Short mmCIF file of C-alpha atoms in Angstrom, two decimals:
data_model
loop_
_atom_site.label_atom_id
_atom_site.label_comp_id
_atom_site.label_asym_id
_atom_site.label_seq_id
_atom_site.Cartn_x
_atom_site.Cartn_y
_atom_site.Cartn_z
CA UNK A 1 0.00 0.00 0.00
CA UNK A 2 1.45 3.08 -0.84
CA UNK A 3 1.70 5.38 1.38
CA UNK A 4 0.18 9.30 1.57
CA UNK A 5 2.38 11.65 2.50
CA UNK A 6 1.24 15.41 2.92
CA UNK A 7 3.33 18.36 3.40
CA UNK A 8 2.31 21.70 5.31
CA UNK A 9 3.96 24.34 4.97
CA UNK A 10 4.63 27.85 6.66
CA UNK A 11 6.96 30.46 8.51
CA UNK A 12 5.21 29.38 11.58
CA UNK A 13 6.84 32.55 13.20
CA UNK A 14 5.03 31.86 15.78
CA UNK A 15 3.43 27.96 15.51
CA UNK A 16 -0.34 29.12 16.42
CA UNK A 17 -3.78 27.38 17.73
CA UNK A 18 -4.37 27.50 14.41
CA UNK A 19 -1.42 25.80 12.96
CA UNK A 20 -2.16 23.18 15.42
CA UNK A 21 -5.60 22.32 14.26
CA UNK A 22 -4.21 22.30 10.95
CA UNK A 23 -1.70 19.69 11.74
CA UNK A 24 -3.92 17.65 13.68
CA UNK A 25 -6.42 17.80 11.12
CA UNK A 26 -3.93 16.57 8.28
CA UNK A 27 -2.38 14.01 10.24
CA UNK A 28 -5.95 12.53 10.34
CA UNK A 29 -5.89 12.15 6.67
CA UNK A 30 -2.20 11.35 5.89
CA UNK A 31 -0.01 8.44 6.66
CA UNK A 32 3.16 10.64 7.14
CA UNK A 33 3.28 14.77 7.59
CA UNK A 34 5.84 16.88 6.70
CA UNK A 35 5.37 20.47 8.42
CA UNK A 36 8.32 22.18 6.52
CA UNK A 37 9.35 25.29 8.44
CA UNK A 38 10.12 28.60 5.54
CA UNK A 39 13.45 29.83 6.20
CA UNK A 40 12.24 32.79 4.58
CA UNK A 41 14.97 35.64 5.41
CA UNK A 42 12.47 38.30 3.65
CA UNK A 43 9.73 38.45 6.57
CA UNK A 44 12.87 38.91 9.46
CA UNK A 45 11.16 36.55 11.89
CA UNK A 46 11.53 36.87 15.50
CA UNK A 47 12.32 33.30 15.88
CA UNK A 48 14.98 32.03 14.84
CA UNK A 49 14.83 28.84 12.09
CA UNK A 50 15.61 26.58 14.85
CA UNK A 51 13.63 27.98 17.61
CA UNK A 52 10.51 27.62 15.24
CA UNK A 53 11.18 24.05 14.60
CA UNK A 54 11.44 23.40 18.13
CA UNK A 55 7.95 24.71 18.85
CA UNK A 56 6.71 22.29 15.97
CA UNK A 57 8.22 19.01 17.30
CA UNK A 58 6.85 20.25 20.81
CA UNK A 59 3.20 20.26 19.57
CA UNK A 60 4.21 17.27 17.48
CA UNK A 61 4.64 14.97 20.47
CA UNK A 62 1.34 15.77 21.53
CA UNK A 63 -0.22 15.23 18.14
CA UNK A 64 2.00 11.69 17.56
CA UNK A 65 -0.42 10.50 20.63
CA UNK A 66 -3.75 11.41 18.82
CA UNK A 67 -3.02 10.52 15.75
CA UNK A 68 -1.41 7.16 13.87
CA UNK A 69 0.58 9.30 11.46
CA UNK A 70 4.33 9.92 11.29
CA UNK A 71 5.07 13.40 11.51
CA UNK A 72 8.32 15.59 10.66
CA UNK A 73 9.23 18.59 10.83
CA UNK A 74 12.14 19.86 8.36
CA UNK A 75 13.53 23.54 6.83
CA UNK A 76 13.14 24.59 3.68
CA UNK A 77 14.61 27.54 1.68
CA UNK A 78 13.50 26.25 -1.72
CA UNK A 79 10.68 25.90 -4.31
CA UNK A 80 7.43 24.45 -2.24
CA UNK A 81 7.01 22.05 -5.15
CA UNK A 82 10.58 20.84 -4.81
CA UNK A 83 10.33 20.54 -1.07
CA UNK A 84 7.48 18.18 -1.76
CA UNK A 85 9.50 15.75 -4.20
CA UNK A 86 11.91 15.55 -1.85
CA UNK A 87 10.06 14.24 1.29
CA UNK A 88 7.80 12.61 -1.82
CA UNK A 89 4.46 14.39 -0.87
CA UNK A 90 1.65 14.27 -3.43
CA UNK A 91 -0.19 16.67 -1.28
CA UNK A 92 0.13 20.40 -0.18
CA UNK A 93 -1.78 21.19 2.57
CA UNK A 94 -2.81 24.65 3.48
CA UNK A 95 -4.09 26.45 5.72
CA UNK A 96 -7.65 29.33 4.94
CA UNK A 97 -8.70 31.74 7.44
CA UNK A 98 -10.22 33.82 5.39
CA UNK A 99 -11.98 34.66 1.83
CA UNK A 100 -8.49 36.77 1.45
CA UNK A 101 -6.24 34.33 1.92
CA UNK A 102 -7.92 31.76 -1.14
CA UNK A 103 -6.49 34.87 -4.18
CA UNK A 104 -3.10 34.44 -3.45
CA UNK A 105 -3.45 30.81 -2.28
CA UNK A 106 -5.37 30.49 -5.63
CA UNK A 107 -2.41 31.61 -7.40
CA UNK A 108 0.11 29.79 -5.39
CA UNK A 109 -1.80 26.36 -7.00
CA UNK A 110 -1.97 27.63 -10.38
CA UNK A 111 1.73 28.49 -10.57
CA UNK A 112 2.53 24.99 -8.30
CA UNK A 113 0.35 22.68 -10.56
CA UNK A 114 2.04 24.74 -13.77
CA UNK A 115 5.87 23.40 -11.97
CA UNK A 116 4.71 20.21 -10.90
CA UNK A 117 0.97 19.29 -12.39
CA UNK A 118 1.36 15.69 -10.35
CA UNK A 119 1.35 17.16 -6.79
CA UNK A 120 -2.41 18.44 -5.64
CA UNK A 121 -3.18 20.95 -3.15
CA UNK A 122 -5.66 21.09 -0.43
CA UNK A 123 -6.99 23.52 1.58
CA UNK A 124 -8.43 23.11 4.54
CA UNK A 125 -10.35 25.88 6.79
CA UNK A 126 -9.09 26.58 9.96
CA UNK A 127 -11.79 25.81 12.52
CA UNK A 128 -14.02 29.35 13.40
CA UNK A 129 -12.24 29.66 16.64
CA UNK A 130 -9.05 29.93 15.39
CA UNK A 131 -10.05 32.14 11.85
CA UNK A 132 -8.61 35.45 13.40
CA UNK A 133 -5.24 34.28 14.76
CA UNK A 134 -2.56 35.35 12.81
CA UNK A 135 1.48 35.08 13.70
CA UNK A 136 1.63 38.68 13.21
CA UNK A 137 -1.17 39.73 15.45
CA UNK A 138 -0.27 36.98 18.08
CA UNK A 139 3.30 38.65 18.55
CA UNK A 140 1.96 42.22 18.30
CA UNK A 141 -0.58 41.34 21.23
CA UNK A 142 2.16 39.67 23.08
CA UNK A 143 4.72 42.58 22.40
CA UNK A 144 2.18 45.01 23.94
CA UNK A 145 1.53 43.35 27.03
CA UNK A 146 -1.43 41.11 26.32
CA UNK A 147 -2.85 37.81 26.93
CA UNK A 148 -2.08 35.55 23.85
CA UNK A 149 -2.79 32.30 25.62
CA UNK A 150 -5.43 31.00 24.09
CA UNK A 151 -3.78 31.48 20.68
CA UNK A 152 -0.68 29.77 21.17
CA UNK A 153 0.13 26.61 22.79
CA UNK A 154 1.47 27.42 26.37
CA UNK A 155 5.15 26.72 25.25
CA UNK A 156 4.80 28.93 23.04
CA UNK A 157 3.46 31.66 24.95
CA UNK A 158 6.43 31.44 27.08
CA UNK A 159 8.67 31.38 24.38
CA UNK A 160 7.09 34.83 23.35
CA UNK A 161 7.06 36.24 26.73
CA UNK A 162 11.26 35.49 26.97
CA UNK A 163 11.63 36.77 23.53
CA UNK A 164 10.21 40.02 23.68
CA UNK A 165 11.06 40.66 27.51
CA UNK A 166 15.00 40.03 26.33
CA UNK A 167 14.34 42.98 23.51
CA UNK A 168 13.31 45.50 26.58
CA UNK A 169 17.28 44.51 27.77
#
């Protein structure tokens, strides 16, 4: 039986609530996911490649518990579509939270299937109580004092807390 092997990918700068029920969700429909961290040096993220990893193979031991699919978590710094070969995905998962994420996410799949017309994307909404977290407002929140903890997994939150409390230094 051949295996189905899904990749996810994001800056995940910070991992989210919502990148969590992503990843659970996909695990539930692939045999092996691989969450493949952007090194992305154009968006300057406050965590560093290997700090964001960490905070993936954190929630990933949870997940591994809930779900009977292998999970991995790897860098990436190249096309999406070639990051997919190489762990042999057929699948792109990604993440909606809104109607204005699906234009550019619609052109991401045109210009993915036009490079590679044999892997297939889907898209799967995060669930309503997670639609308005985004990494950028999550560390903004957090920067300015506020309570992000019920949009980040606690390790996370900490993780925030130390990061922006060694900036006031």
């Amino acid at each position: 039986m051949t295996k189905r092997i899904g990749l996810y990918p994001g800056t995940f700068d910070p991992v989210t609530m919502g990148h969590y029920d992503i990843i659970s969700r996909a695990m539930a429909l692939v045999d092996r996911l691989v969450v493949a961290v952007a090194i992305n040096r154009d968006k300057g993220p406050l965590f560093s490649l290997e700090e964001r990893v960490s905070m993936i193979e954190q929630i990933g031991d949870d997940l591994r518990e809930k779900h009977d699919c292998e999970l991995v978590v790897v860098p990436f710094e190249n096309l999406l579509v070639h990051c997919a070969r190489e762990h042999n995905a057929t699948v792109l998962i990604r993440g909606l939270r809104a109607v204005s994420d699906f234009e550019f996410e619609f052109q991401m799949v045109g210009m993915n299937r036009a490079i590679d017309p044999e892997i297939e994307t889907m898209f799967l909404m995060a669930d309503a109580e997670y639609q308005a977290i985004a990494s950028r407002l999550v560390k903004e929140v957090c920067r300015l004092g506020g309570d992000v903890s019920r949009f980040v997994p606690p390790h996370v939150e900490v993780a925030l807390k130390n990061k922006f409390k060694s900036k006031e230094t």
